[in-house]
Structure formats: C-alpha cells, structure tokens
Amino acid sequence: MFAQIMINTNAKELNKVFDYIVPTEMEKTISIGARVFVPFGKGKNLSEGYVLDLKQESEFANKEIAKIEDNILTDENIELAKLMAEKYFCNVSDCIRLMLPPGNSSKNLTKRIKEKTSKFVYLALDKSVVLEDLETNKVKSQKHIKLLKFLIDNDGIEASDLEAITETSRAVMKTLEKNGYIIFKDEKVERNPLIHKNVKRDKKLELNDEQLAAFDQINFALENEEFAEYLLFGVTGSGKTEIYLQLIEKALEIGKKAMVLVPEISLTPQIIDRFLARFGNRIAVLHSKLSDGERFDEWNKIKENRADIIIGARSAIFAPVQNLGILIIDEAHDPSYKSDMTPRYHAKELARYLAKKNNFPLVLGSATPDIVDYYKAKNFDKELVELNKRANNAQLPDVKIIDMRHELAVGNRSMFSLELQEEIEKNLKEHKQTILFINRRGFSTFVMCRDCGHVMKCHNCNIALTYHSYGNRLKCHYCGYEERIPKVCPECGSNNIKYFGAGTQKVENEIHKLFPNASTIRMDIDTVSKKNSHEKILNKFKDENIDILIGTQMVAKGHHFPNVTLVGIVAADGSLNIGDYRAEERTFQTLTQVSGRAGREKEKGRVIIQTYNPDNYSIVCSQKQDYRKFYEGEIQLRKTLNYPPFCDIILIRIHSENEAKVKKVSEKIYEELLKQNNKNILVYKPVPSPIDKIQNTYRWRIVVKCKLNRNSLNTINNVVRSFYESRIKDVSIIVDSNPNNML
Ligand code: ADP
Ligand code: ZN
Ligand code: ZN
C-alpha cells in the first residue's frame, strides 16, 4: 500500500503530495487524514505530514512512513482542506492545521497541548474495613483519622483539594499510602472556561406572530433535514436570539446538535449567558480569548460528543462536531467572520458548504445584512425572513442628525454639539445611562504642524501617528512604534504643533471637563487587552450604573442595557472616505447597531449623530434604521461601478522591503494574468496600495474582478502558484478573495 502525503509546512512551493510506502504492519491502522512522520529532504529529523490519499500502486515511492502519530482527522476534513486551498490560494496543510485540536499545530511536539491530569486520592480498602479500623483505634494520628473520615464520604478527590479541605499535607497522604489505606491515581481534569459563570435558568418565551412565522419557516428545513439558507433580517431587539434558542431546542429534540457563530465572542458575554440560562451545561465554547488548554478541552468535549451546542467565533466552524441539525451565524454581516490571516477563509462560505453537504439549514441573522446576502435573498438565492418590530414592544429610538459645521459657525468649538451636551446633562440628572461612540481609540487621530503642514508619521509605515495622552506619546496603530511627542516640528522647527481629530481618550477627557461629577468607563483595545476584561467593563457599567460608557466599535455589538436611553455618536464620518467600496455599508451598519443600544426597554431611546456630512445617504438612512432604502441606493452604485454582488474581487498583494523589486514582480504577475487571456476575469494594472508602506515593507496590489468559479479560480491559481513555486527572494505574494480591507 502507498500513501500520498503532504508535508506540514508553510513553504508555499511544497503544496504537493509525495508518495510513501506504507509498511505492512501499518496497513490496518492507517487512514486518510492520519498524521504521520516521514523522512523528508536531506535532514536526519523526520517531518510531520498528513495522509491525503491511499492507493495500491506508485511509481515514485521509495521511502517508508516511519510512524503514525494519530488518526484524529477524517476524510471529510481532508476533502474540505483541499477545496479551501484552491478557493483561498493557500497550502492544503495551512487548512488542515485549522482542523487539528487547538494548540496542536506547533512543529515543536513538546509544545503541543495535551490533556491535563491531576493526582486524585482514593481509598485503597473497602469503606467498611476503613471504618472498622477507625472504630477499633487502629489509626492513631488525628490528622490521619480526619483525612480518612473525609474520604469515606468523598472518595476520589483531587489531592490538592483534599489537602486544603482537611488541612493536612502531602506527607500525611504519603504515610497513609504507605500504610495501604489510600492510593493516588492520575486522572484527567477538564479546564472549563464557563466555570466562573453562575447563570439563573430561564424558560422559553411565547413567540409573537412575527417571530412565530419566522420560526415556522426555518423549522421546516430543520425538521425535514434539508439544506436551506435563510437570511433572518430583523431590526435590533426584534427577538432574533429568542428564535435561535427555540430552533436549537427543536434541533436537540430531534437528536441533532447546533452551532452558533457570533462575532469575536468575548465581546458579547451576555449571549453565552442566554444560552447557559436556557440549556445548562451541554454547551461548548470556542474562541480566541480562551487559554490553549481550555480550547483543547472544549474541542475534545465536542469530539467526544459531550456537547450539544457549540458557540464560537469564526474558527469554531472547524469544530469536530457530528450530526449538526442547524447552524446559525449571528450578526452575519460582521467582518470578523472573514480571516485576515492565511488561510483567508470566510466562515459563512464554509458554513454553507457544510450545511449543503450534511442537509441542514443555515441561518444568517442580522439587523443590517451584508448587501451581498440581501441581494441574493431578494433574488431567490436564499430565503428572506423578516422581523419588523421590536419583540418587547420597545420603540425604535428617535435619531437626530447634527450638522457639526453649524456648531462651528455659532462658535461652539467643543467636540460635543450643544444638543448632545444638553441631552447628556438631562440623562445625568435623571440617573439614566449614556453611551458615547467614536470609532478611534487614542486621543487625537493626527498631529500636524500648523506652519508647514507637516504631519507626524511613523518611520516604518506611511501612516499618521496617533496621540495617546497616557504617557504623552505618539503611537503607530499598525506596527506599535512609539515616540515622545516632539516639542518643535521636525520639518521647520516651529512650535505651532496642533492635535486634530478625536479618539476615545479625548472624549473621556472632555466629558470630565464638562461634567466633573459624571462617572465614566472606557472600552477600546487599550482597555480590554486582559482576559475577561470586556465582560468586567460591561458588567461594571451595568451593575454600578456608571453614567457614561465611551467606546469604539466594541460598544456597538449586541449588548442589552435596560437603563441606556441616550446614545451619542461623536463623529459619524470616521468610516467614510476610507478608500474601500464598503465604506458606506460599514458606516450604515455601525451607526444602526450603535443606535440600537438606546431605549431597549420601556422608555424610548434618543440618539444623536454628529457629522460633517449630514446629507450622506448612509447617515440619512441610519437615522430611520431604514435598511431597505439604504440598500436601494447602495445596490445601484454597486451595479454601476461593478462591485460585489455583481462580481467578486480578488486582491493580489505584493509586499517587499525592496521597493524596486515589489514593482517589478507586480508587473510580471500582471503580464502573466493577461497572457492567460481569460475573458471572464478583469485585471487592473498594479499600483501601490492606499497604505503603501507598513513596517518598512512596500505594498503593491493588483485588483482582479471576476465571478468566482472553477474557471476563474483555475486561472488565478495557475499564475500565482507558479510565482509561489519560483520563490522570489524577499517578496511575498498574498491572494485574498473578497477581502475585508482594500487598504
Ligand atoms: P435581537 O437578538 O433581535 O436583538 P433579542 O432576542 O435580544 O433581540 O430580544 C430583545 C428583547 O426582547 C430581549 O429583552 C428579549 O428577552 C425580549 N423578547 C424577545 N422575544 C420576546 C417575546 N416573544 N416576548 C417577550 N419578550 C421578548
Ligand atoms: Zn512645520
Ligand atoms: Zn508603524
């Protein structure tokens, strides 16, 4: 027997299989997906590889497989990995690594995560025997007596716990072991990320008519075990989550499992609580804020069929779950479902693949659907399910747009309009809470010399530095470079240096100046880097009734704060003019989501949007949460300019520290693509990227527009893979389909 083996490596030229002889004694145990060690190349060390196929004949095989490591992967994994490699222009082994148990892809075997074991203590004799020995005073030491008495009622306890509870020591246990009373056993302990949670159980709500209709529609495919894709388009607070919960309950009833993907899960601890409250502990969670050990144990819990519901961020799509009955993607428009590292996959596309293959429904939930999804739903490529009112009869908030140019004209130089100031004051008086949103962290967004116009930029990146008041420093948000703020302009020596634009720190600062008695809390990357800190900030805001929460995008996601009645969007323009065809879509989504945090209970919410572009249609439409109107405008524009959904965009990035080389290679790739003479793809001339230098690396790009299908994928793969294989020194080529970010 022979095996086709792919070596576990990121070397792009090694994305090919090599034939190996399967020694006779391995023939019974080897399978497609097995991890093996093989001799490879010149080195003495064995290399790790994966079995992609098995066959009876081979012309090339001349070396034997040395060892089978495990059979964790299935042939479905391998099939998916192969498909992904083509679709996302990467190595099969890059994709396989995503499917391995967490913490198991390191080349250094000793660094791989394993099961955690701990010492447990058991009675070595029958309970009655021990009791008798105690009664007949055979055991003398008080400590020994105490420990044995405790063990009689609590046999099989972790040694460290026993030590703490009975206030004894390891030495005491050792003596008892020697005397034949107890034994130690190494046992597996599970690292459980939900252990600190203490959630009250709840019961299902009675669905309203709209919810019921939506439920029935989706339940049809669920019960019939067939594929269907639903776009559940419901305004913020319309009760989508309640529908998910009831669909999942249905799936469990018919003996199936459920998966729910949420964006960057740690941002929304509240959603996990809702699942825990409904379903108790047969839940596994998978996301990047867990330790490797926790993720490893959650992964095993799924693999061993001990979890019915998997809740996770993007990469949970690779969880080893069998027998799924439904897959739900919440906030399906969220960019975090697309990976921005190799393999640059989109979880939604993989979810669709799994749902089709295994015959279950896929639900995409959103209050602000991705334009592409909505277009497809309207054109019968998926089913549109709508919820038009808030579930608990809360009204949508009143939204006001404030033209900041007017404020300047009437002499208000503050970053808050007079109206927003009044509203904040009102909320403070009434002890209601306020959320202030600004999509920049730090203090000022750029620092400029008023005399010569020189902007302070990062030395490694062609990007303006951001002023952070803490430590009085300028920081680069791309590479982390920092410097002290200069006293004079490095260009002309003038000391007329001014700060422009505003970030979260500045908002907080200004609030303290205007309302010295207001309590505030800030939430941005600078404040949430520690584990569970999102949760802590959000809980503190809620439980301690902090007056004002100031934050970036993070405050926009899914939170439900009953006492928040005012949302202020300090600058709505930040996400416009960013050189990306989705700028308007992102702006509309963010404004609508943030606004949706206001007045989610009895009292009607108020939202104030401050902008210098009050006529911009994404801003105007978000005022009424009018997604349909926004869509009509946006889809026309996309059609005229030929952007998705009317085509797909493939971005070929060419990066190098050598400026001349990056240009030369870009032009070569361009020529090769033209030579393919494929009428189905439109290739644009190579140009420097909008951010043309990051961390001393020059960045060029080629935009390709096409419909993604076998034909176009083949053409592009042919060209880029020949460049991968020729391994041009110091140049990296990255291909990204429908990238999140065109910069
Ligand atoms: P979404 O996920 O669409 O934002 P949620 O499911 O969070 O909406 O619901 C918003 C609020 O309405 C929550 O407080 C929820 O408990 C409540 N709710 C949802 N469905 C119902 C219902 N059928 N009856 C009463 N309240 C409901
Ligand atoms: Zn100057
Ligand atoms: Zn930098």
PDB file of N, CA, C and O in Angstrom, residues 34-58:
ATOM      1  N   ALA A  34      -4.672  10.624   8.509  1.00  0.00           N
ATOM      2  CA  ALA A  34      -3.726  10.290   9.581  1.00  0.00           C
ATOM      3  C   ALA A  34      -2.550  11.262   9.579  1.00  0.00           C
ATOM      4  O   ALA A  34      -2.109  11.717   8.529  1.00  0.00           O
ATOM      5  N   ARG A  35      -2.080  11.578  10.790  1.00  0.00           N
ATOM      6  CA  ARG A  35      -0.850  12.359  10.910  1.00  0.00           C
ATOM      7  C   ARG A  35       0.302  11.378  11.026  1.00  0.00           C
ATOM      8  O   ARG A  35       0.263  10.476  11.864  1.00  0.00           O
ATOM      9  N   VAL A  36       1.327  11.574  10.209  1.00  0.00           N
ATOM     10  CA  VAL A  36       2.430  10.604  10.185  1.00  0.00           C
ATOM     11  C   VAL A  36       3.772  11.333  10.243  1.00  0.00           C
ATOM     12  O   VAL A  36       3.837  12.556  10.040  1.00  0.00           O
ATOM     13  N   PHE A  37       4.819  10.574  10.536  1.00  0.00           N
ATOM     14  CA  PHE A  37       6.179  11.102  10.419  1.00  0.00           C
ATOM     15  C   PHE A  37       6.903  10.370   9.313  1.00  0.00           C
ATOM     16  O   PHE A  37       6.811   9.137   9.214  1.00  0.00           O
ATOM     17  N   VAL A  38       7.586  11.137   8.472  1.00  0.00           N
ATOM     18  CA  VAL A  38       8.276  10.532   7.333  1.00  0.00           C
ATOM     19  C   VAL A  38       9.657  11.162   7.166  1.00  0.00           C
ATOM     20  O   VAL A  38       9.873  12.304   7.562  1.00  0.00           O
ATOM     21  N   PRO A  39      10.574  10.393   6.570  1.00  0.00           N
ATOM     22  CA  PRO A  39      11.853  11.015   6.200  1.00  0.00           C
ATOM     23  C   PRO A  39      11.603  11.953   5.036  1.00  0.00           C
ATOM     24  O   PRO A  39      10.899  11.593   4.092  1.00  0.00           O
ATOM     25  N   PHE A  40      12.135  13.164   5.123  1.00  0.00           N
ATOM     26  CA  PHE A  40      11.891  14.122   4.037  1.00  0.00           C
ATOM     27  C   PHE A  40      13.103  15.025   3.875  1.00  0.00           C
ATOM     28  O   PHE A  40      13.627  15.542   4.854  1.00  0.00           O
ATOM     29  N   GLY A  41      13.538  15.195   2.637  1.00  0.00           N
ATOM     30  CA  GLY A  41      14.673  16.083   2.370  1.00  0.00           C
ATOM     31  C   GLY A  41      15.958  15.505   2.921  1.00  0.00           C
ATOM     32  O   GLY A  41      16.071  14.307   3.156  1.00  0.00           O
ATOM     33  N   LYS A  42      16.925  16.398   3.140  1.00  0.00           N
ATOM     34  CA  LYS A  42      18.258  15.917   3.489  1.00  0.00           C
ATOM     35  C   LYS A  42      18.432  15.681   4.980  1.00  0.00           C
ATOM     36  O   LYS A  42      19.192  14.844   5.406  1.00  0.00           O
ATOM     37  N   GLY A  43      17.695  16.455   5.781  1.00  0.00           N
ATOM     38  CA  GLY A  43      17.917  16.398   7.230  1.00  0.00           C
ATOM     39  C   GLY A  43      17.674  15.010   7.810  1.00  0.00           C
ATOM     40  O   GLY A  43      17.013  14.167   7.210  1.00  0.00           O
ATOM     41  N   LYS A  44      18.238  14.790   9.001  1.00  0.00           N
ATOM     42  CA  LYS A  44      18.074  13.494   9.667  1.00  0.00           C
ATOM     43  C   LYS A  44      16.709  13.402  10.349  1.00  0.00           C
ATOM     44  O   LYS A  44      16.158  12.335  10.511  1.00  0.00           O
ATOM     45  N   ASN A  45      16.205  14.572  10.784  1.00  0.00           N
ATOM     46  CA  ASN A  45      14.937  14.559  11.518  1.00  0.00           C
ATOM     47  C   ASN A  45      13.776  14.156  10.620  1.00  0.00           C
ATOM     48  O   ASN A  45      13.771  14.452   9.431  1.00  0.00           O
ATOM     49  N   LEU A  46      12.802  13.497  11.231  1.00  0.00           N
ATOM     50  CA  LEU A  46      11.605  13.144  10.477  1.00  0.00           C
ATOM     51  C   LEU A  46      10.712  14.376  10.355  1.00  0.00           C
ATOM     52  O   LEU A  46      10.725  15.249  11.215  1.00  0.00           O
ATOM     53  N   SER A  47       9.933  14.429   9.284  1.00  0.00           N
ATOM     54  CA  SER A  47       8.993  15.540   9.114  1.00  0.00           C
ATOM     55  C   SER A  47       7.575  15.043   9.330  1.00  0.00           C
ATOM     56  O   SER A  47       7.256  13.890   9.034  1.00  0.00           O
ATOM     57  N   GLU A  48       6.736  15.967   9.801  1.00  0.00           N
ATOM     58  CA  GLU A  48       5.344  15.597  10.012  1.00  0.00           C
ATOM     59  C   GLU A  48       4.564  15.801   8.711  1.00  0.00           C
ATOM     60  O   GLU A  48       4.813  16.753   7.965  1.00  0.00           O
ATOM     61  N   GLY A  49       3.632  14.921   8.450  1.00  0.00           N
ATOM     62  CA  GLY A  49       2.812  15.071   7.248  1.00  0.00           C
ATOM     63  C   GLY A  49       1.426  14.503   7.458  1.00  0.00           C
ATOM     64  O   GLY A  49       1.135  13.911   8.494  1.00  0.00           O
ATOM     65  N   TYR A  50       0.559  14.713   6.471  1.00  0.00           N
ATOM     66  CA  TYR A  50      -0.812  14.222   6.553  1.00  0.00           C
ATOM     67  C   TYR A  50      -1.091  13.302   5.371  1.00  0.00           C
ATOM     68  O   TYR A  50      -0.679  13.584   4.246  1.00  0.00           O
ATOM     69  N   VAL A  51      -1.829  12.245   5.618  1.00  0.00           N
ATOM     70  CA  VAL A  51      -2.188  11.326   4.533  1.00  0.00           C
ATOM     71  C   VAL A  51      -3.392  11.886   3.787  1.00  0.00           C
ATOM     72  O   VAL A  51      -4.471  12.016   4.356  1.00  0.00           O
ATOM     73  N   LEU A  52      -3.193  12.233   2.506  1.00  0.00           N
ATOM     74  CA  LEU A  52      -4.317  12.757   1.732  1.00  0.00           C
ATOM     75  C   LEU A  52      -5.029  11.658   0.956  1.00  0.00           C
ATOM     76  O   LEU A  52      -6.182  11.798   0.603  1.00  0.00           O
ATOM     77  N   ASP A  53      -4.293  10.595   0.666  1.00  0.00           N
ATOM     78  CA  ASP A  53      -4.942   9.509  -0.069  1.00  0.00           C
ATOM     79  C   ASP A  53      -4.133   8.222   0.098  1.00  0.00           C
ATOM     80  O   ASP A  53      -2.938   8.274   0.405  1.00  0.00           O
ATOM     81  N   LEU A  54      -4.814   7.103  -0.116  1.00  0.00           N
ATOM     82  CA  LEU A  54      -4.145   5.801  -0.056  1.00  0.00           C
ATOM     83  C   LEU A  54      -4.362   5.104  -1.391  1.00  0.00           C
ATOM     84  O   LEU A  54      -5.410   5.260  -2.008  1.00  0.00           O
ATOM     85  N   LYS A  55      -3.364   4.350  -1.852  1.00  0.00           N
ATOM     86  CA  LYS A  55      -3.519   3.689  -3.148  1.00  0.00           C
ATOM     87  C   LYS A  55      -2.669   2.433  -3.206  1.00  0.00           C
ATOM     88  O   LYS A  55      -1.792   2.222  -2.362  1.00  0.00           O
ATOM     89  N   GLN A  56      -2.926   1.630  -4.218  1.00  0.00           N
ATOM     90  CA  GLN A  56      -2.234   0.336  -4.300  1.00  0.00           C
ATOM     91  C   GLN A  56      -0.964   0.395  -5.150  1.00  0.00           C
ATOM     92  O   GLN A  56      -0.125  -0.485  -5.067  1.00  0.00           O
ATOM     93  N   GLU A  57      -0.841   1.447  -5.979  1.00  0.00           N
ATOM     94  CA  GLU A  57       0.350   1.497  -6.831  1.00  0.00           C
ATOM     95  C   GLU A  57       1.023   2.852  -6.785  1.00  0.00           C
ATOM     96  O   GLU A  57       0.358   3.877  -6.587  1.00  0.00           O
ATOM     97  N   SER A  58       2.320   2.858  -6.972  1.00  0.00           N
ATOM     98  CA  SER A  58       3.034   4.130  -7.048  1.00  0.00           C
ATOM     99  C   SER A  58       4.327   3.935  -7.828  1.00  0.00           C
ATOM    100  O   SER A  58       5.037   2.946  -7.639  1.00  0.00           O
TER     101      SER A  58
END
